[in-house]
Amino acid sequence: MHDRVEKRLANNSQGNAFRAGDDGDQATHPVDIHVGQQLRIRRVHSNLSQTELGQKVGLSYQQVQKYESGKNRISASMLYEIASGLNVPVGCFFDGLPEPGSEEGATIAPEADERIAYLATAEGRRFVEEILRLPPKLRTRTLAVIRAIAGEEDRAEEDR
């Protein structure tokens, strides 16, 4: 996903260029994706479900899902309400974005955000929970297996 964001930022220097996608549909702006990821991370960190957050701020869980995916933009007033519901400053949703007008536009989604976003998913949480159930020695062996599998996939991609 972050590769797509970086490519769009590199290919389009003006924000309005994000409104028209390749297929004629509206494309999701990289900032909307980033803010949605930050929302998901903060919600999970607060140990709230999408339904619980929605109830706090008067939204359906589906709307929270759309905000988290970046599919729907969050208005300033709703972002304020969500920040209040999560008891975080509004600015935290923009952490990690380059300053407007800077030359860093292509680095809008750092690799660390991708890792945190994965851990904020149900799959990521289950993965960590299961790993933590293993004894330390087995965790080390499991990590070695994962590295070997990842290395094999990298080599397979290089051969293509």
PDB file of N, CA, C and O in Angstrom, residues 107-145:
ATOM      1  N   THR A 107       8.051  10.557   0.876  1.00  0.00           N
ATOM      2  CA  THR A 107       8.291   9.743   2.072  1.00  0.00           C
ATOM      3  C   THR A 107       7.133   9.850   3.052  1.00  0.00           C
ATOM      4  O   THR A 107       7.318   9.793   4.249  1.00  0.00           O
ATOM      5  N   ILE A 108       5.938   9.967   2.542  1.00  0.00           N
ATOM      6  CA  ILE A 108       4.764  10.172   3.382  1.00  0.00           C
ATOM      7  C   ILE A 108       4.438   8.966   4.252  1.00  0.00           C
ATOM      8  O   ILE A 108       3.849   9.108   5.309  1.00  0.00           O
ATOM      9  N   ALA A 109       4.817   7.790   3.843  1.00  0.00           N
ATOM     10  CA  ALA A 109       4.450   6.590   4.592  1.00  0.00           C
ATOM     11  C   ALA A 109       5.697   5.779   4.936  1.00  0.00           C
ATOM     12  O   ALA A 109       6.060   4.850   4.234  1.00  0.00           O
ATOM     13  N   PRO A 110       6.369   6.124   6.017  1.00  0.00           N
ATOM     14  CA  PRO A 110       7.589   5.394   6.363  1.00  0.00           C
ATOM     15  C   PRO A 110       7.318   3.930   6.694  1.00  0.00           C
ATOM     16  O   PRO A 110       6.208   3.560   7.050  1.00  0.00           O
ATOM     17  N   GLU A 111       8.369   3.125   6.571  1.00  0.00           N
ATOM     18  CA  GLU A 111       8.253   1.686   6.792  1.00  0.00           C
ATOM     19  C   GLU A 111       7.751   1.376   8.198  1.00  0.00           C
ATOM     20  O   GLU A 111       6.987   0.442   8.402  1.00  0.00           O
ATOM     21  N   ALA A 112       8.135   2.177   9.176  1.00  0.00           N
ATOM     22  CA  ALA A 112       7.701   1.933  10.556  1.00  0.00           C
ATOM     23  C   ALA A 112       6.184   2.032  10.665  1.00  0.00           C
ATOM     24  O   ALA A 112       5.556   1.259  11.387  1.00  0.00           O
ATOM     25  N   ASP A 113       5.565   2.971   9.951  1.00  0.00           N
ATOM     26  CA  ASP A 113       4.113   3.096   9.982  1.00  0.00           C
ATOM     27  C   ASP A 113       3.443   1.838   9.444  1.00  0.00           C
ATOM     28  O   ASP A 113       2.400   1.432   9.931  1.00  0.00           O
ATOM     29  N   GLU A 114       4.045   1.228   8.430  1.00  0.00           N
ATOM     30  CA  GLU A 114       3.486   0.002   7.866  1.00  0.00           C
ATOM     31  C   GLU A 114       3.497  -1.109   8.910  1.00  0.00           C
ATOM     32  O   GLU A 114       2.536  -1.862   9.041  1.00  0.00           O
ATOM     33  N   ARG A 115       4.562  -1.185   9.672  1.00  0.00           N
ATOM     34  CA  ARG A 115       4.649  -2.200  10.719  1.00  0.00           C
ATOM     35  C   ARG A 115       3.606  -1.961  11.803  1.00  0.00           C
ATOM     36  O   ARG A 115       2.929  -2.888  12.248  1.00  0.00           O
ATOM     37  N   ILE A 116       3.493  -0.733  12.232  1.00  0.00           N
ATOM     38  CA  ILE A 116       2.516  -0.387  13.277  1.00  0.00           C
ATOM     39  C   ILE A 116       1.100  -0.621  12.772  1.00  0.00           C
ATOM     40  O   ILE A 116       0.253  -1.136  13.496  1.00  0.00           O
ATOM     41  N   ALA A 117       0.848  -0.246  11.529  1.00  0.00           N
ATOM     42  CA  ALA A 117      -0.483  -0.453  10.956  1.00  0.00           C
ATOM     43  C   ALA A 117      -0.824  -1.943  10.915  1.00  0.00           C
ATOM     44  O   ALA A 117      -1.956  -2.335  11.186  1.00  0.00           O
ATOM     45  N   TYR A 118       0.165  -2.792  10.595  1.00  0.00           N
ATOM     46  CA  TYR A 118      -0.088  -4.235  10.583  1.00  0.00           C
ATOM     47  C   TYR A 118      -0.421  -4.730  11.985  1.00  0.00           C
ATOM     48  O   TYR A 118      -1.348  -5.515  12.171  1.00  0.00           O
ATOM     49  N   LEU A 119       0.311  -4.258  12.968  1.00  0.00           N
ATOM     50  CA  LEU A 119       0.050  -4.680  14.344  1.00  0.00           C
ATOM     51  C   LEU A 119      -1.315  -4.206  14.831  1.00  0.00           C
ATOM     52  O   LEU A 119      -1.874  -4.770  15.766  1.00  0.00           O
ATOM     53  N   ALA A 120      -1.852  -3.187  14.195  1.00  0.00           N
ATOM     54  CA  ALA A 120      -3.173  -2.680  14.571  1.00  0.00           C
ATOM     55  C   ALA A 120      -4.300  -3.495  13.947  1.00  0.00           C
ATOM     56  O   ALA A 120      -5.454  -3.310  14.298  1.00  0.00           O
ATOM     57  N   THR A 121      -3.969  -4.414  13.041  1.00  0.00           N
ATOM     58  CA  THR A 121      -4.999  -5.264  12.436  1.00  0.00           C
ATOM     59  C   THR A 121      -5.270  -6.462  13.337  1.00  0.00           C
ATOM     60  O   THR A 121      -4.440  -6.826  14.186  1.00  0.00           O
ATOM     61  N   ALA A 122      -6.399  -7.087  13.145  1.00  0.00           N
ATOM     62  CA  ALA A 122      -6.746  -8.277  13.921  1.00  0.00           C
ATOM     63  C   ALA A 122      -5.710  -9.375  13.669  1.00  0.00           C
ATOM     64  O   ALA A 122      -5.278 -10.064  14.605  1.00  0.00           O
ATOM     65  N   GLU A 123      -5.301  -9.550  12.428  1.00  0.00           N
ATOM     66  CA  GLU A 123      -4.304 -10.572  12.100  1.00  0.00           C
ATOM     67  C   GLU A 123      -2.985 -10.288  12.805  1.00  0.00           C
ATOM     68  O   GLU A 123      -2.356 -11.195  13.369  1.00  0.00           O
ATOM     69  N   GLY A 124      -2.558  -9.044  12.798  1.00  0.00           N
ATOM     70  CA  GLY A 124      -1.308  -8.671  13.446  1.00  0.00           C
ATOM     71  C   GLY A 124      -1.343  -8.930  14.947  1.00  0.00           C
ATOM     72  O   GLY A 124      -0.375  -9.440  15.525  1.00  0.00           O
ATOM     73  N   ARG A 125      -2.455  -8.585  15.579  1.00  0.00           N
ATOM     74  CA  ARG A 125      -2.586  -8.824  17.020  1.00  0.00           C
ATOM     75  C   ARG A 125      -2.583 -10.314  17.327  1.00  0.00           C
ATOM     76  O   ARG A 125      -1.921 -10.754  18.273  1.00  0.00           O
ATOM     77  N   ARG A 126      -3.299 -11.104  16.506  1.00  0.00           N
ATOM     78  CA  ARG A 126      -3.316 -12.562  16.719  1.00  0.00           C
ATOM     79  C   ARG A 126      -1.919 -13.145  16.546  1.00  0.00           C
ATOM     80  O   ARG A 126      -1.500 -14.016  17.313  1.00  0.00           O
ATOM     81  N   PHE A 127      -1.202 -12.661  15.538  1.00  0.00           N
ATOM     82  CA  PHE A 127       0.152 -13.143  15.277  1.00  0.00           C
ATOM     83  C   PHE A 127       1.047 -12.913  16.496  1.00  0.00           C
ATOM     84  O   PHE A 127       1.727 -13.823  16.971  1.00  0.00           O
ATOM     85  N   VAL A 128       1.027 -11.706  17.019  1.00  0.00           N
ATOM     86  CA  VAL A 128       1.857 -11.372  18.180  1.00  0.00           C
ATOM     87  C   VAL A 128       1.437 -12.196  19.398  1.00  0.00           C
ATOM     88  O   VAL A 128       2.278 -12.717  20.134  1.00  0.00           O
ATOM     89  N   GLU A 129       0.129 -12.328  19.608  1.00  0.00           N
ATOM     90  CA  GLU A 129      -0.359 -13.111  20.754  1.00  0.00           C
ATOM     91  C   GLU A 129       0.124 -14.559  20.683  1.00  0.00           C
ATOM     92  O   GLU A 129       0.549 -15.130  21.688  1.00  0.00           O
ATOM     93  N   GLU A 130       0.062 -15.135  19.489  1.00  0.00           N
ATOM     94  CA  GLU A 130       0.489 -16.525  19.343  1.00  0.00           C
ATOM     95  C   GLU A 130       1.997 -16.662  19.516  1.00  0.00           C
ATOM     96  O   GLU A 130       2.476 -17.622  20.131  1.00  0.00           O
ATOM     97  N   ILE A 131       2.756 -15.741  18.989  1.00  0.00           N
ATOM     98  CA  ILE A 131       4.215 -15.769  19.148  1.00  0.00           C
ATOM     99  C   ILE A 131       4.578 -15.671  20.629  1.00  0.00           C
ATOM    100  O   ILE A 131       5.469 -16.370  21.114  1.00  0.00           O
ATOM    101  N   LEU A 132       3.882 -14.802  21.347  1.00  0.00           N
ATOM    102  CA  LEU A 132       4.188 -14.618  22.766  1.00  0.00           C
ATOM    103  C   LEU A 132       3.831 -15.837  23.617  1.00  0.00           C
ATOM    104  O   LEU A 132       4.350 -15.993  24.720  1.00  0.00           O
ATOM    105  N   ARG A 133       2.971 -16.700  23.110  1.00  0.00           N
ATOM    106  CA  ARG A 133       2.627 -17.928  23.835  1.00  0.00           C
ATOM    107  C   ARG A 133       3.738 -18.967  23.749  1.00  0.00           C
ATOM    108  O   ARG A 133       3.780 -19.898  24.541  1.00  0.00           O
ATOM    109  N   LEU A 134       4.635 -18.791  22.782  1.00  0.00           N
ATOM    110  CA  LEU A 134       5.732 -19.745  22.610  1.00  0.00           C
ATOM    111  C   LEU A 134       6.832 -19.493  23.643  1.00  0.00           C
ATOM    112  O   LEU A 134       7.071 -18.349  24.036  1.00  0.00           O
ATOM    113  N   PRO A 135       7.543 -20.556  24.034  1.00  0.00           N
ATOM    114  CA  PRO A 135       8.719 -20.358  24.900  1.00  0.00           C
ATOM    115  C   PRO A 135       9.783 -19.563  24.126  1.00  0.00           C
ATOM    116  O   PRO A 135       9.852 -19.648  22.893  1.00  0.00           O
ATOM    117  N   PRO A 136      10.626 -18.809  24.831  1.00  0.00           N
ATOM    118  CA  PRO A 136      11.626 -17.954  24.155  1.00  0.00           C
ATOM    119  C   PRO A 136      12.490 -18.682  23.121  1.00  0.00           C
ATOM    120  O   PRO A 136      12.743 -18.141  22.048  1.00  0.00           O
ATOM    121  N   LYS A 137      12.934 -19.884  23.433  1.00  0.00           N
ATOM    122  CA  LYS A 137      13.800 -20.614  22.493  1.00  0.00           C
ATOM    123  C   LYS A 137      13.040 -20.935  21.198  1.00  0.00           C
ATOM    124  O   LYS A 137      13.583 -20.825  20.093  1.00  0.00           O
ATOM    125  N   LEU A 138      11.772 -21.289  21.325  1.00  0.00           N
ATOM    126  CA  LEU A 138      10.961 -21.597  20.150  1.00  0.00           C
ATOM    127  C   LEU A 138      10.650 -20.320  19.359  1.00  0.00           C
ATOM    128  O   LEU A 138      10.557 -20.358  18.132  1.00  0.00           O
ATOM    129  N   ARG A 139      10.509 -19.193  20.042  1.00  0.00           N
ATOM    130  CA  ARG A 139      10.315 -17.908  19.334  1.00  0.00           C
ATOM    131  C   ARG A 139      11.507 -17.632  18.433  1.00  0.00           C
ATOM    132  O   ARG A 139      11.341 -17.198  17.286  1.00  0.00           O
ATOM    133  N   THR A 140      12.705 -17.861  18.951  1.00  0.00           N
ATOM    134  CA  THR A 140      13.923 -17.623  18.171  1.00  0.00           C
ATOM    135  C   THR A 140      13.954 -18.523  16.937  1.00  0.00           C
ATOM    136  O   THR A 140      14.274 -18.072  15.836  1.00  0.00           O
ATOM    137  N   ARG A 141      13.591 -19.781  17.112  1.00  0.00           N
ATOM    138  CA  ARG A 141      13.561 -20.716  15.983  1.00  0.00           C
ATOM    139  C   ARG A 141      12.487 -20.310  14.969  1.00  0.00           C
ATOM    140  O   ARG A 141      12.696 -20.414  13.762  1.00  0.00           O
ATOM    141  N   THR A 142      11.343 -19.869  15.483  1.00  0.00           N
ATOM    142  CA  THR A 142      10.254 -19.431  14.595  1.00  0.00           C
ATOM    143  C   THR A 142      10.693 -18.228  13.770  1.00  0.00           C
ATOM    144  O   THR A 142      10.425 -18.161  12.568  1.00  0.00           O
ATOM    145  N   LEU A 143      11.394 -17.310  14.402  1.00  0.00           N
ATOM    146  CA  LEU A 143      11.912 -16.143  13.685  1.00  0.00           C
ATOM    147  C   LEU A 143      12.875 -16.568  12.581  1.00  0.00           C
ATOM    148  O   LEU A 143      12.831 -16.038  11.464  1.00  0.00           O
ATOM    149  N   ALA A 144      13.705 -17.560  12.867  1.00  0.00           N
ATOM    150  CA  ALA A 144      14.642 -18.063  11.852  1.00  0.00           C
ATOM    151  C   ALA A 144      13.893 -18.659  10.665  1.00  0.00           C
ATOM    152  O   ALA A 144      14.273 -18.443   9.507  1.00  0.00           O
ATOM    153  N   VAL A 145      12.814 -19.383  10.950  1.00  0.00           N
ATOM    154  CA  VAL A 145      12.003 -19.970   9.871  1.00  0.00           C
ATOM    155  C   VAL A 145      11.370 -18.851   9.034  1.00  0.00           C
ATOM    156  O   VAL A 145      11.382 -18.893   7.799  1.00  0.00           O
TER     157      VAL A 145
END
